[in-house]
Amino acid sequence: MVWTGIAYLRWIFTQENKCGQGIGSKSMTALKADLFQRGIVRFDTDTALTNQVVQHFYEKNHFVREGLTRSYYKTVS
């Protein structure tokens, strides 16, 4: 998703047998460079509060932990 000057990353993943090889970080670096070229000034994402592996990945790739998002849903019957 892209709003004016803001991009939102919904999902990124690497096959489990490829983890730890720098593929995710290289992909993230390329994506950030492309977004910058397109005039994006903010790049947001989120993850589960309990997903410390992904939190570490984002922080390693220079994302800053900013806050806590609440989710809401309604079952339609």
PDB file of C-alpha atoms in Angstrom:
ATOM      1  CA  MET A   1       0.000   0.000   0.000  1.00  0.00           C
ATOM      2  CA  VAL A   2       1.215   3.519  -0.687  1.00  0.00           C
ATOM      3  CA  TRP A   3      -0.172   6.778   0.653  1.00  0.00           C
ATOM      4  CA  THR A   4       1.341  10.137  -0.184  1.00  0.00           C
ATOM      5  CA  GLY A   5       5.008   9.723   0.697  1.00  0.00           C
ATOM      6  CA  ILE A   6       4.347   6.636   2.843  1.00  0.00           C
ATOM      7  CA  ALA A   7       4.722   2.945   1.972  1.00  0.00           C
ATOM      8  CA  TYR A   8       3.407   0.066   4.073  1.00  0.00           C
ATOM      9  CA  LEU A   9       5.001  -3.375   3.982  1.00  0.00           C
ATOM     10  CA  ARG A  10       2.439  -6.096   4.627  1.00  0.00           C
ATOM     11  CA  TRP A  11       4.526  -9.265   4.292  1.00  0.00           C
ATOM     12  CA  ILE A  12       8.118 -10.257   3.655  1.00  0.00           C
ATOM     13  CA  PHE A  13       9.522 -13.719   4.130  1.00  0.00           C
ATOM     14  CA  THR A  14      12.445 -15.943   3.230  1.00  0.00           C
ATOM     15  CA  GLN A  15      12.278 -19.695   2.887  1.00  0.00           C
ATOM     16  CA  GLU A  16      13.291 -21.269   6.173  1.00  0.00           C
ATOM     17  CA  ASN A  17      16.271 -23.082   4.651  1.00  0.00           C
ATOM     18  CA  LYS A  18      17.582 -19.738   3.315  1.00  0.00           C
ATOM     19  CA  CYS A  19      17.359 -17.814   6.606  1.00  0.00           C
ATOM     20  CA  GLY A  20      20.579 -16.337   7.932  1.00  0.00           C
ATOM     21  CA  GLN A  21      22.130 -15.845   4.486  1.00  0.00           C
ATOM     22  CA  GLY A  22      21.364 -12.121   4.207  1.00  0.00           C
ATOM     23  CA  ILE A  23      18.734 -12.555   1.502  1.00  0.00           C
ATOM     24  CA  GLY A  24      16.021 -10.748   3.466  1.00  0.00           C
ATOM     25  CA  SER A  25      18.298  -7.836   4.349  1.00  0.00           C
ATOM     26  CA  LYS A  26      19.506  -7.502   0.746  1.00  0.00           C
ATOM     27  CA  SER A  27      15.891  -7.517  -0.455  1.00  0.00           C
ATOM     28  CA  MET A  28      14.944  -4.905   2.140  1.00  0.00           C
ATOM     29  CA  THR A  29      17.889  -2.685   1.115  1.00  0.00           C
ATOM     30  CA  ALA A  30      16.847  -2.877  -2.546  1.00  0.00           C
ATOM     31  CA  LEU A  31      13.209  -2.160  -1.688  1.00  0.00           C
ATOM     32  CA  LYS A  32      14.117   0.862   0.465  1.00  0.00           C
ATOM     33  CA  ALA A  33      16.328   2.245  -2.331  1.00  0.00           C
ATOM     34  CA  ASP A  34      13.493   1.870  -4.840  1.00  0.00           C
ATOM     35  CA  LEU A  35      11.005   3.548  -2.514  1.00  0.00           C
ATOM     36  CA  PHE A  36      13.407   6.442  -1.923  1.00  0.00           C
ATOM     37  CA  GLN A  37      13.757   6.917  -5.694  1.00  0.00           C
ATOM     38  CA  ARG A  38       9.951   7.094  -5.888  1.00  0.00           C
ATOM     39  CA  GLY A  39       9.816   9.873  -3.296  1.00  0.00           C
ATOM     40  CA  ILE A  40       8.710   7.758  -0.347  1.00  0.00           C
ATOM     41  CA  VAL A  41       9.780   9.395   2.911  1.00  0.00           C
ATOM     42  CA  ARG A  42       8.336   6.908   5.396  1.00  0.00           C
ATOM     43  CA  PHE A  43       8.222   3.110   5.279  1.00  0.00           C
ATOM     44  CA  ASP A  44       5.922   1.435   7.822  1.00  0.00           C
ATOM     45  CA  THR A  45       5.315  -2.182   8.762  1.00  0.00           C
ATOM     46  CA  ASP A  46       4.125  -4.161  11.755  1.00  0.00           C
ATOM     47  CA  THR A  47       4.470  -7.569  13.326  1.00  0.00           C
ATOM     48  CA  ALA A  48       3.003  -9.570  16.169  1.00  0.00           C
ATOM     49  CA  LEU A  49       4.092  -8.427  19.602  1.00  0.00           C
ATOM     50  CA  THR A  50       5.374 -11.950  20.269  1.00  0.00           C
ATOM     51  CA  ASN A  51       7.370 -12.254  17.022  1.00  0.00           C
ATOM     52  CA  GLN A  52      10.795 -11.308  18.322  1.00  0.00           C
ATOM     53  CA  VAL A  53      12.625 -12.848  15.348  1.00  0.00           C
ATOM     54  CA  VAL A  54      10.932 -10.486  12.899  1.00  0.00           C
ATOM     55  CA  GLN A  55      11.256  -7.535  15.282  1.00  0.00           C
ATOM     56  CA  HIS A  56      15.019  -8.164  15.344  1.00  0.00           C
ATOM     57  CA  PHE A  57      15.070  -8.341  11.526  1.00  0.00           C
ATOM     58  CA  TYR A  58      13.312  -4.975  11.176  1.00  0.00           C
ATOM     59  CA  GLU A  59      15.496  -3.287  13.785  1.00  0.00           C
ATOM     60  CA  LYS A  60      18.633  -4.742  12.143  1.00  0.00           C
ATOM     61  CA  ASN A  61      17.398  -3.120   8.919  1.00  0.00           C
ATOM     62  CA  HIS A  62      17.078   0.301  10.590  1.00  0.00           C
ATOM     63  CA  PHE A  63      13.364   0.310  11.367  1.00  0.00           C
ATOM     64  CA  VAL A  64      12.473   2.087  14.608  1.00  0.00           C
ATOM     65  CA  ARG A  65       9.962   0.617  17.037  1.00  0.00           C
ATOM     66  CA  GLU A  66       7.320   3.315  17.333  1.00  0.00           C
ATOM     67  CA  GLY A  67       4.209   2.052  19.043  1.00  0.00           C
ATOM     68  CA  LEU A  68       1.615  -0.639  19.512  1.00  0.00           C
ATOM     69  CA  THR A  69      -1.206  -1.212  17.029  1.00  0.00           C
ATOM     70  CA  ARG A  70      -4.545  -2.587  18.138  1.00  0.00           C
ATOM     71  CA  SER A  71      -6.586  -4.755  15.800  1.00  0.00           C
ATOM     72  CA  TYR A  72     -10.356  -5.016  15.711  1.00  0.00           C
ATOM     73  CA  TYR A  73     -12.657  -7.376  13.878  1.00  0.00           C
ATOM     74  CA  LYS A  74     -16.318  -8.326  13.697  1.00  0.00           C
ATOM     75  CA  THR A  75     -17.644 -11.727  12.713  1.00  0.00           C
ATOM     76  CA  VAL A  76     -20.351 -11.434  10.071  1.00  0.00           C
ATOM     77  CA  SER A  77     -23.210 -13.896  10.464  1.00  0.00           C
TER      78      SER A  77
END
